[in-house]
Amino acid sequence: MPLIDRLEEAKRAGDYQGLLDLIPYARFLGLSCAMVGEELITTMRFGDHLIGNPALPALHGGTLGALLESAAIFELLWRAETIVLPKTITLTVDYLRSGAPVDTHARSVVTRQGRRVTNVRMEAWQTDRSTPVATAHAIFLVMRG
Amino acid sequence: MPDEKSDPRAVEHENLRLKLVRGFSGNVPHNHALGIQIVDMQPKVALFRLPYDGKLVGNPDTGVIHGGAITALLDGASGAAVFAALEELVPIATLDLRIDYLRPAEPHRDVMARATCYKMAKNVAFTRAVAYHDDESDPIAHSVGTFMISTRGVKK
């Protein structure tokens, strides 16, 4: 079954994790998704393979970028009425502090939903939500076909 | 650097420094986990390869790797380019990274990333990088980044 159909199915069943498990790279990063109140929270479970600086130690910046981009994509897939696979046009990540070797959470807000293009803001935090480790914004192409 | 090439001791020092950067970048656990290879290090330039691997796939229908893997590749190569531009190895921290995704990567093909530290200021280094399969003029993604240069010197 194509991914898009499986997405529709997972969405109907409310099975976020089943959706994530279809994506090999999401498994590699250790991503999971959960609805917390009205928010879709994406979590990256800490693993040694995510380390970028073993001396500190700190997470690799690329893992935070990947988490933030994934969180935005899940948000778009989950909230949109008709599912199209969003294509990332640009992603800009601000690294605010080094990522500790613990779980990291992310959430996204759609700032503008256009006919062809959607703008999203994202933030990632660890133990304290009020001190994010990274924020980002991204633009996605959301045209069908 | 034509002026440096004239002095064999400067060349030797430069090679040693680049070797150090290479070893340093090769020691990053996440680079290892992704399978990233350091192909070449030159002053201010790093060339990385990300071999195609099923675990990096973002769309199982097409086998195209996830944008996140490209992000990690560009981030890693850009950081290495900054190290390759530093006089001495001091800690650096990514301030920001913007990535333009120009076209999807093709499945079952390695992705290369060439990063350049095009400006080294007192506190901040500026990078640009391009990801491609085998033709740099047909890029998959392009990035610009800024890095903070530590003033504290190398940590123990």
Short mmCIF file of C-alpha atoms in Angstrom, two decimals:
data_model
loop_
_atom_site.label_atom_id
_atom_site.label_comp_id
_atom_site.label_asym_id
_atom_site.label_seq_id
_atom_site.Cartn_x
_atom_site.Cartn_y
_atom_site.Cartn_z
CA MET A 1 0.00 0.00 0.00
CA PRO A 2 1.42 3.43 -0.87
CA LEU A 3 2.49 5.61 2.06
CA ILE A 4 -0.25 8.15 1.40
CA ASP A 5 -2.98 5.49 1.76
CA ARG A 6 -1.36 4.13 4.89
CA LEU A 7 -1.31 7.67 6.22
CA GLU A 8 -5.05 8.01 5.63
CA GLU A 9 -5.55 4.73 7.44
CA ALA A 10 -3.32 5.64 10.38
CA LYS A 11 -5.05 9.00 10.66
CA ARG A 12 -8.49 7.40 10.79
CA ALA A 13 -7.28 4.99 13.47
CA GLY A 14 -5.47 7.74 15.40
CA ASP A 15 -2.33 5.59 15.23
CA TYR A 16 0.52 8.11 15.18
CA GLN A 17 3.21 5.63 16.03
CA GLY A 18 2.15 3.19 13.33
CA LEU A 19 2.72 5.99 10.86
CA LEU A 20 6.16 6.81 12.18
CA ASP A 21 7.23 3.20 12.13
CA LEU A 22 6.77 3.20 8.35
CA ILE A 23 9.62 5.68 7.98
CA PRO A 24 13.06 4.07 8.39
CA TYR A 25 14.80 7.36 9.17
CA ALA A 26 12.26 8.15 11.93
CA ARG A 27 13.11 4.77 13.50
CA PHE A 28 16.84 5.49 13.15
CA LEU A 29 16.40 8.77 15.06
CA GLY A 30 14.11 7.17 17.63
CA LEU A 31 11.14 9.43 16.94
CA SER A 32 7.74 9.00 18.52
CA CYS A 33 4.61 11.10 18.32
CA ALA A 34 1.85 11.77 20.81
CA MET A 35 -1.10 14.07 21.10
CA VAL A 36 -0.77 16.04 24.35
CA GLY A 37 -3.92 18.07 24.80
CA GLU A 38 -4.27 19.93 21.53
CA GLU A 39 -0.61 19.64 20.64
CA LEU A 40 1.16 17.05 18.55
CA ILE A 41 4.47 16.45 20.33
CA THR A 42 7.28 14.66 18.54
CA THR A 43 9.95 13.15 20.76
CA MET A 44 13.46 12.02 19.84
CA ARG A 45 14.53 9.34 22.32
CA PHE A 46 18.14 9.81 23.34
CA GLY A 47 20.66 7.33 21.98
CA ASP A 48 24.46 7.40 21.86
CA HIS A 49 24.33 7.42 18.05
CA LEU A 50 22.82 10.95 18.15
CA ILE A 51 25.92 12.50 19.75
CA GLY A 52 27.82 15.10 17.75
CA ASN A 53 30.30 16.25 20.37
CA PRO A 54 31.46 13.41 22.63
CA ALA A 55 33.53 15.78 24.82
CA LEU A 56 30.56 17.74 26.19
CA PRO A 57 28.60 15.51 25.35
CA ALA A 58 26.07 17.19 23.06
CA LEU A 59 23.60 16.11 20.39
CA HIS A 60 24.63 16.50 16.74
CA GLY A 61 23.04 19.63 15.31
CA GLY A 62 21.77 17.59 12.39
CA THR A 63 19.64 15.45 14.70
CA LEU A 64 17.89 18.55 16.07
CA GLY A 65 17.32 19.81 12.53
CA ALA A 66 15.90 16.45 11.54
CA LEU A 67 13.64 16.33 14.61
CA LEU A 68 12.30 19.84 13.91
CA GLU A 69 11.72 19.13 10.22
CA SER A 70 9.99 15.84 11.05
CA ALA A 71 7.80 17.49 13.68
CA ALA A 72 6.63 20.02 11.10
CA ILE A 73 5.89 17.32 8.53
CA PHE A 74 3.89 15.27 11.06
CA GLU A 75 1.95 18.38 12.03
CA LEU A 76 1.08 19.02 8.38
CA LEU A 77 0.12 15.41 7.73
CA TRP A 78 -1.98 15.28 10.84
CA ARG A 79 -3.84 18.56 10.62
CA ALA A 80 -4.44 18.75 6.89
CA GLU A 81 -7.84 17.72 5.60
CA THR A 82 -6.50 16.11 2.47
CA ILE A 83 -3.17 14.43 2.79
CA VAL A 84 -0.33 15.39 0.51
CA LEU A 85 3.27 14.61 1.29
CA PRO A 86 4.80 18.02 2.08
CA LYS A 87 8.07 18.78 0.28
CA THR A 88 10.53 20.87 2.25
CA ILE A 89 11.59 23.97 0.33
CA THR A 90 13.68 25.65 3.02
CA LEU A 91 14.51 24.89 6.63
CA THR A 92 16.21 27.38 8.95
CA VAL A 93 17.37 26.24 12.36
CA ASP A 94 18.53 28.52 15.18
CA TYR A 95 20.66 26.61 17.67
CA LEU A 96 20.10 28.22 21.06
CA ARG A 97 22.01 25.94 23.41
CA SER A 98 23.80 22.64 23.15
CA GLY A 99 21.55 19.59 23.25
CA ALA A 100 22.09 17.49 26.38
CA PRO A 101 22.19 13.68 26.07
CA VAL A 102 18.52 13.28 27.01
CA ASP A 103 15.18 13.00 25.17
CA THR A 104 14.22 16.02 23.05
CA HIS A 105 10.67 17.14 22.28
CA ALA A 106 9.37 19.29 19.46
CA ARG A 107 6.17 20.94 18.41
CA SER A 108 5.11 22.97 15.40
CA VAL A 109 2.68 25.74 14.58
CA VAL A 110 1.43 26.47 11.09
CA THR A 111 1.85 30.21 10.59
CA ARG A 112 0.35 30.37 7.13
CA GLN A 113 -1.48 27.77 5.13
CA GLY A 114 -1.49 28.72 1.50
CA ARG A 115 -2.78 26.92 -1.53
CA ARG A 116 0.66 25.86 -2.65
CA VAL A 117 2.96 26.73 0.21
CA THR A 118 2.75 26.36 3.99
CA ASN A 119 4.90 28.20 6.54
CA VAL A 120 5.63 26.46 9.83
CA ARG A 121 7.45 27.44 13.02
CA MET A 122 8.95 24.79 15.25
CA GLU A 123 10.66 24.60 18.60
CA ALA A 124 12.55 21.88 20.43
CA TRP A 125 13.19 21.57 24.15
CA GLN A 126 14.47 19.04 26.63
CA THR A 127 13.69 19.12 30.35
CA ASP A 128 12.41 22.70 30.47
CA ARG A 129 10.03 23.85 27.82
CA SER A 130 10.68 27.52 28.52
CA THR A 131 14.34 27.14 27.50
CA PRO A 132 14.28 25.66 24.00
CA VAL A 133 17.46 24.09 22.60
CA ALA A 134 16.55 25.05 19.04
CA THR A 135 13.87 26.86 17.10
CA ALA A 136 13.24 26.68 13.38
CA HIS A 137 11.01 27.76 10.58
CA ALA A 138 10.35 25.96 7.36
CA ILE A 139 8.46 26.39 4.13
CA PHE A 140 6.79 23.41 2.51
CA LEU A 141 5.34 22.82 -0.91
CA VAL A 142 2.00 21.17 -0.32
CA MET A 143 0.62 20.73 -3.84
CA ARG A 144 -0.88 17.44 -4.78
CA GLY A 145 0.82 15.31 -7.37
CA MET B 1 47.48 29.55 -0.46
CA PRO B 2 50.43 30.19 -2.80
CA ASP B 3 52.41 32.05 -0.13
CA GLU B 4 52.15 29.12 2.30
CA LYS B 5 53.13 26.60 -0.34
CA SER B 6 56.50 28.24 -0.67
CA ASP B 7 57.40 27.35 2.91
CA PRO B 8 57.69 23.56 3.41
CA ARG B 9 57.29 23.89 7.18
CA ALA B 10 54.06 25.81 6.75
CA VAL B 11 52.82 23.14 4.36
CA GLU B 12 53.72 20.41 6.84
CA HIS B 13 51.98 22.27 9.64
CA GLU B 14 48.94 22.76 7.45
CA ASN B 15 48.79 19.07 6.54
CA LEU B 16 49.10 18.07 10.18
CA ARG B 17 46.34 20.47 11.15
CA LEU B 18 44.01 19.13 8.45
CA LYS B 19 44.81 15.57 9.54
CA LEU B 20 43.80 16.54 13.07
CA VAL B 21 40.53 18.03 11.85
CA ARG B 22 39.92 14.89 9.83
CA GLY B 23 40.48 12.65 12.85
CA PHE B 24 38.33 14.92 14.97
CA SER B 25 35.41 14.92 12.51
CA GLY B 26 35.79 11.18 12.00
CA ASN B 27 35.21 10.71 15.72
CA VAL B 28 31.69 12.10 15.79
CA PRO B 29 29.30 9.29 16.84
CA HIS B 30 26.36 10.57 14.79
CA ASN B 31 28.52 10.84 11.65
CA HIS B 32 29.51 7.22 12.26
CA ALA B 33 25.90 6.16 12.73
CA LEU B 34 24.94 7.83 9.44
CA GLY B 35 27.89 6.17 7.68
CA ILE B 36 29.44 9.52 6.74
CA GLN B 37 32.93 9.35 5.20
CA ILE B 38 35.38 12.23 5.13
CA VAL B 39 36.61 12.30 1.55
CA ASP B 40 38.85 15.34 1.65
CA MET B 41 39.90 18.20 3.89
CA GLN B 42 41.51 21.33 2.52
CA PRO B 43 42.07 24.69 4.18
CA LYS B 44 38.53 26.09 4.74
CA VAL B 45 36.94 23.22 2.76
CA ALA B 46 35.48 19.85 3.76
CA LEU B 47 34.20 17.16 1.41
CA PHE B 48 31.94 14.52 3.01
CA ARG B 49 30.16 11.51 1.53
CA LEU B 50 26.90 10.02 2.80
CA PRO B 51 26.56 6.52 1.35
CA TYR B 52 23.01 5.45 0.50
CA ASP B 53 21.51 3.26 3.21
CA GLY B 54 18.02 1.89 3.76
CA LYS B 55 17.92 3.24 7.32
CA LEU B 56 18.07 6.81 5.98
CA VAL B 57 14.94 6.48 3.86
CA GLY B 58 12.23 9.06 4.47
CA ASN B 59 9.73 7.86 1.88
CA PRO B 60 9.47 4.07 1.71
CA ASP B 61 7.50 4.29 -1.57
CA THR B 62 10.34 5.92 -3.46
CA GLY B 63 13.38 4.96 -1.37
CA VAL B 64 14.41 8.62 -1.26
CA ILE B 65 16.43 9.48 1.84
CA HIS B 66 14.99 11.83 4.46
CA GLY B 67 15.83 15.53 4.33
CA GLY B 68 17.07 15.21 7.90
CA ALA B 69 19.97 13.03 6.77
CA ILE B 70 20.96 15.74 4.27
CA THR B 71 20.67 18.32 7.07
CA ALA B 72 23.01 16.30 9.28
CA LEU B 73 25.45 15.85 6.39
CA LEU B 74 25.52 19.59 5.56
CA ASP B 75 25.75 20.54 9.25
CA GLY B 76 28.65 18.15 9.81
CA ALA B 77 30.54 19.20 6.68
CA SER B 78 30.02 22.90 7.47
CA GLY B 79 31.38 22.45 11.00
CA ALA B 80 34.41 20.59 9.62
CA ALA B 81 35.02 23.42 7.12
CA VAL B 82 35.12 25.86 10.04
CA PHE B 83 37.64 23.67 11.87
CA ALA B 84 39.65 23.49 8.65
CA ALA B 85 39.74 27.30 8.61
CA LEU B 86 40.75 27.78 12.26
CA GLU B 87 44.33 28.51 13.24
CA GLU B 88 43.95 26.28 16.27
CA LEU B 89 41.26 23.82 17.26
CA VAL B 90 38.87 25.61 19.60
CA PRO B 91 35.27 24.57 20.26
CA ILE B 92 32.65 25.91 17.87
CA ALA B 93 28.86 26.04 18.13
CA THR B 94 26.37 26.21 15.28
CA LEU B 95 24.35 29.43 15.54
CA ASP B 96 22.08 28.80 12.62
CA LEU B 97 21.79 26.76 9.49
CA ARG B 98 19.48 27.38 6.56
CA ILE B 99 18.97 24.67 4.00
CA ASP B 100 17.35 25.04 0.61
CA TYR B 101 16.14 21.74 -0.78
CA LEU B 102 16.53 22.08 -4.53
CA ARG B 103 15.48 18.63 -5.71
CA PRO B 104 14.99 15.19 -4.16
CA ALA B 105 18.01 12.96 -3.75
CA GLU B 106 17.88 9.92 -6.02
CA PRO B 107 17.48 6.53 -4.34
CA HIS B 108 20.48 4.17 -4.13
CA ARG B 109 22.97 6.96 -4.80
CA ASP B 110 25.54 8.43 -2.43
CA VAL B 111 25.25 12.09 -1.52
CA MET B 112 28.35 14.30 -1.42
CA ALA B 113 28.62 17.54 0.50
CA ARG B 114 31.24 20.20 -0.12
CA ALA B 115 31.34 22.86 2.58
CA THR B 116 33.39 26.05 2.54
CA CYS B 117 34.11 28.43 5.38
CA TYR B 118 34.06 31.55 3.22
CA LYS B 119 34.54 34.08 6.03
CA MET B 120 36.26 33.77 9.36
CA ALA B 121 35.53 36.80 11.52
CA LYS B 122 36.76 37.29 15.07
CA ASN B 123 33.82 35.61 16.79
CA VAL B 124 31.79 34.12 13.99
CA ALA B 125 32.50 31.87 11.01
CA PHE B 126 30.29 31.84 7.90
CA THR B 127 29.82 28.75 5.76
CA ARG B 128 28.11 27.63 2.61
CA ALA B 129 27.70 24.06 1.48
CA VAL B 130 26.21 22.15 -1.39
CA ALA B 131 24.92 18.56 -1.48
CA TYR B 132 24.98 16.67 -4.78
CA HIS B 133 25.35 13.18 -6.29
CA ASP B 134 28.24 13.53 -8.70
CA ASP B 135 27.74 16.89 -10.35
CA GLU B 136 28.11 19.91 -8.11
CA SER B 137 26.33 22.06 -10.69
CA ASP B 138 23.20 19.94 -10.27
CA PRO B 139 22.76 20.26 -6.51
CA ILE B 140 20.26 18.49 -4.24
CA ALA B 141 20.51 21.06 -1.46
CA HIS B 142 22.36 24.22 -0.58
CA SER B 143 23.03 25.59 2.88
CA VAL B 144 24.43 28.63 4.62
CA GLY B 145 25.44 28.55 8.24
CA THR B 146 27.00 30.61 11.00
CA PHE B 147 29.17 29.27 13.79
CA MET B 148 30.30 30.86 17.04
CA ILE B 149 34.02 30.54 17.69
CA SER B 150 34.84 29.80 21.31
CA THR B 151 37.17 32.17 23.08
CA ARG B 152 37.77 29.70 25.88
CA GLY B 153 40.29 27.58 24.04
CA VAL B 154 40.24 23.78 23.87
CA LYS B 155 38.49 22.08 26.73
CA LYS B 156 40.27 19.39 28.69
#
